[in-house]
Short mmCIF file of C-alpha atoms in Angstrom, two decimals:
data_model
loop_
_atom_site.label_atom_id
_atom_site.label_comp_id
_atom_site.label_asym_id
_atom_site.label_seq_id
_atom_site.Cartn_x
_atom_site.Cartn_y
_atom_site.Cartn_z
CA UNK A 264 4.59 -10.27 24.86
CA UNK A 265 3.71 -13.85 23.29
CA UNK A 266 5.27 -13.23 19.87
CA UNK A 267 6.97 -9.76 20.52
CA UNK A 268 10.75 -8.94 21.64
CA UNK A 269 10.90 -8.27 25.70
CA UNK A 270 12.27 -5.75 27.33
CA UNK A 271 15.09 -7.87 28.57
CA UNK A 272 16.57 -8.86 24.95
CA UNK A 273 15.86 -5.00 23.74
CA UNK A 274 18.10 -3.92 26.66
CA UNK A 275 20.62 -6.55 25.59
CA UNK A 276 20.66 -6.04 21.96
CA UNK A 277 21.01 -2.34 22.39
CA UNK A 278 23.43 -2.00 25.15
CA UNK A 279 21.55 1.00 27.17
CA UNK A 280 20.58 0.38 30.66
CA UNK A 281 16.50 1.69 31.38
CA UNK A 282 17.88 4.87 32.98
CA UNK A 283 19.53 6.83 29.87
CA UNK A 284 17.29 8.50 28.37
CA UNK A 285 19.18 9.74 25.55
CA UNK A 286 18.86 6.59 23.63
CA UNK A 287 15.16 5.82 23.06
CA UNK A 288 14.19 2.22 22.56
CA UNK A 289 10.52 1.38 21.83
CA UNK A 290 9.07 -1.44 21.52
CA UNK A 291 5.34 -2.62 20.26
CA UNK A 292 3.34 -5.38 20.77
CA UNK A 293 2.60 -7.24 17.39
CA UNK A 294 -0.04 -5.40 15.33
CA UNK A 295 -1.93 -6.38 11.98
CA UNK A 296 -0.36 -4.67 9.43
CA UNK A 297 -2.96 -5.44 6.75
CA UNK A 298 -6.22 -6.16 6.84
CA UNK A 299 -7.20 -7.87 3.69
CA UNK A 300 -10.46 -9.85 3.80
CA UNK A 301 -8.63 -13.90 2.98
CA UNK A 302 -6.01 -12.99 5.38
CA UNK A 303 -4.51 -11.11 8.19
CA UNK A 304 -0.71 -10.43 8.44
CA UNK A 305 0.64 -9.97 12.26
CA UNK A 306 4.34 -8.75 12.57
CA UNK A 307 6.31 -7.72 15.05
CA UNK A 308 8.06 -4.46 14.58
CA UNK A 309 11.25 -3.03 16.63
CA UNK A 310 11.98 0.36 16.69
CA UNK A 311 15.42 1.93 17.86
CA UNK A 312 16.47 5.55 17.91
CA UNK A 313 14.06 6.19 15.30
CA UNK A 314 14.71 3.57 13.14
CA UNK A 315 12.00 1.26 12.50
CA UNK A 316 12.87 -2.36 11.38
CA UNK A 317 10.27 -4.94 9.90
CA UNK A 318 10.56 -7.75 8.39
CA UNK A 319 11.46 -7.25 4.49
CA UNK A 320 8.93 -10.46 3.79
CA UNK A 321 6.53 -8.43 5.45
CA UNK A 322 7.19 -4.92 3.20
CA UNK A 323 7.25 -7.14 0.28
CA UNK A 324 3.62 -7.92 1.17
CA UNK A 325 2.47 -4.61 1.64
CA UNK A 326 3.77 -3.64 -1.53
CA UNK A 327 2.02 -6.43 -3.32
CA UNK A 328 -1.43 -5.54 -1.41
CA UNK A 329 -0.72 -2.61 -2.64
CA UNK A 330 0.01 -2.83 -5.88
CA UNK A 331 -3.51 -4.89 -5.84
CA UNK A 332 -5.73 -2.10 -4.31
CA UNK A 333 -4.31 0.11 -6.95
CA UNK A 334 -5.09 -2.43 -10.01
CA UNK A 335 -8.62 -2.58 -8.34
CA UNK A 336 -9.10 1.02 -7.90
CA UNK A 337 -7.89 1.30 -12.19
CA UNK A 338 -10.38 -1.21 -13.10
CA UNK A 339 -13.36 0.65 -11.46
CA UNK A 340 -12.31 4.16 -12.76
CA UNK A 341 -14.79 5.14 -15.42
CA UNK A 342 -14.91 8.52 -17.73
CA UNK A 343 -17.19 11.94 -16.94
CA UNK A 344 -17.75 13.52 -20.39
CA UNK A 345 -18.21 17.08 -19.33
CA UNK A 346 -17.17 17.39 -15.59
CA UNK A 347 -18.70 20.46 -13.57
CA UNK A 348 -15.22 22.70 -13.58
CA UNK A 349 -15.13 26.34 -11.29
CA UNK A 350 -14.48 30.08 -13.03
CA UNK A 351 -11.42 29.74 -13.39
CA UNK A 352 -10.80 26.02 -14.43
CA UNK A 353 -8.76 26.85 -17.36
CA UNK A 354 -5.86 24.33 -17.49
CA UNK A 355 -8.18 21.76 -16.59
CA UNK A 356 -9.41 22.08 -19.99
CA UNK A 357 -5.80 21.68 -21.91
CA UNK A 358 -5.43 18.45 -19.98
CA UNK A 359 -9.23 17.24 -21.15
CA UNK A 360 -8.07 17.48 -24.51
CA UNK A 361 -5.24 15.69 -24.13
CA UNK A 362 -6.19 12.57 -22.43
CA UNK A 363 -8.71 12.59 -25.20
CA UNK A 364 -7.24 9.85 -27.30
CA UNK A 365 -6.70 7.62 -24.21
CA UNK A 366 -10.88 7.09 -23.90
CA UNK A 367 -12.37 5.02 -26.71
CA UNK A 368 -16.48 4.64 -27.97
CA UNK A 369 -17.29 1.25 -26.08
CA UNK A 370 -19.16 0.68 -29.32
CA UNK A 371 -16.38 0.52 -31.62
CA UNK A 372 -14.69 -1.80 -29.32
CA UNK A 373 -14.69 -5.80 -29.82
CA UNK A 374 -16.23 -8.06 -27.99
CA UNK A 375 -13.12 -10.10 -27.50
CA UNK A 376 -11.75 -6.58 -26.55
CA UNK A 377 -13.54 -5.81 -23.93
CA UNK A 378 -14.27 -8.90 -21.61
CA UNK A 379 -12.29 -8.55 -18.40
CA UNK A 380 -9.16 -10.71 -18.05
CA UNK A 381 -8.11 -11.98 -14.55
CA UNK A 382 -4.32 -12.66 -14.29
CA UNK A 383 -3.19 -15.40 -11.25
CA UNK A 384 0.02 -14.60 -10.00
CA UNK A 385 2.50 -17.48 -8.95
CA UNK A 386 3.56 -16.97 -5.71
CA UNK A 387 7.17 -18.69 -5.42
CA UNK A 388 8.05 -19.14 -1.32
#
C-alpha cells in the first residue's frame, strides 16, 4: 500500500502474531472519504479490535462538509400550503398550525430582506 500502513508495522504496533485470531486487526487501503466536486479527501484509516481511528483533521472535515450540505439543503427548502395528508393525519395538523408564524407573505418582505447573502468562511491551518 503506497500511502497505507503495511502489514508489517500493524503486526508491530499491535503486538499479535498473524496466527491469533482472537485479536482482529484490519487494515484498508486509503479510500475517498468525501467526494465534494473542488476536492477529493483520501485518508488512510486503521482499524483495531473494532476500533476505528482516523485522522481528527479528517473528521473535522467531514463535519464541515457536512454542516455545508445541510445549509444547502435549508436554503432550497420551500413551503406546501395545503399538503395531501392520509385519514388519519390528525397531529399533522396541530404541528401545521404551529410552524405557522415561522412562514412569512414574500410580499410583505423587503427587498433588502430577501436577497440571498453568501458568508466566506476563514479557514485558519
Amino acid at each position: 500500500m503506497p500511502q497505507g500502513i503495511d502489514h508489517a508495522f500493524a503486526k508491530r504496533l499491535s503486538g499479535v502474531p498473524d496466527r491469533c485470531r482472537h485479536h482482529r486487526i484490519h487494515l484498508h487501503p486509503p479510500r475517498t472519504i468525501l467526494d465534494v466536486a473542488a476536492q477529493s479527501l483520501r485518508a488512510d484509516r486503521l482499524q483495531i479490535n473494532g476500533m476505528v481511528y482516523l485522522n481528527q483533521r479528517v473528521v473535522a472535515v467531514g463535519e464541515r462538509d457536512s454542516f455545508y450540505q445541510d445549509v444547502d439543503i435549508g436554503t432550497h427548502n420551500i413551503r406546501v400550503n395545503n399538503p395531501v395528508l392520509a385519514e388519519g393525519d390528525g397531529p399533522l395538523y396541530q404541528v401545521r398550525e404551529w410552524y405557522q408564524p415561522f412562514f412569512t407573505d414574500e410580499a410583505s418582505v423587503a427587498a433588502s430582506m430577501a436577497q440571498n447573502r453568501a458568508f466566506t468562511p476563514v479557514d485558519n491551518r
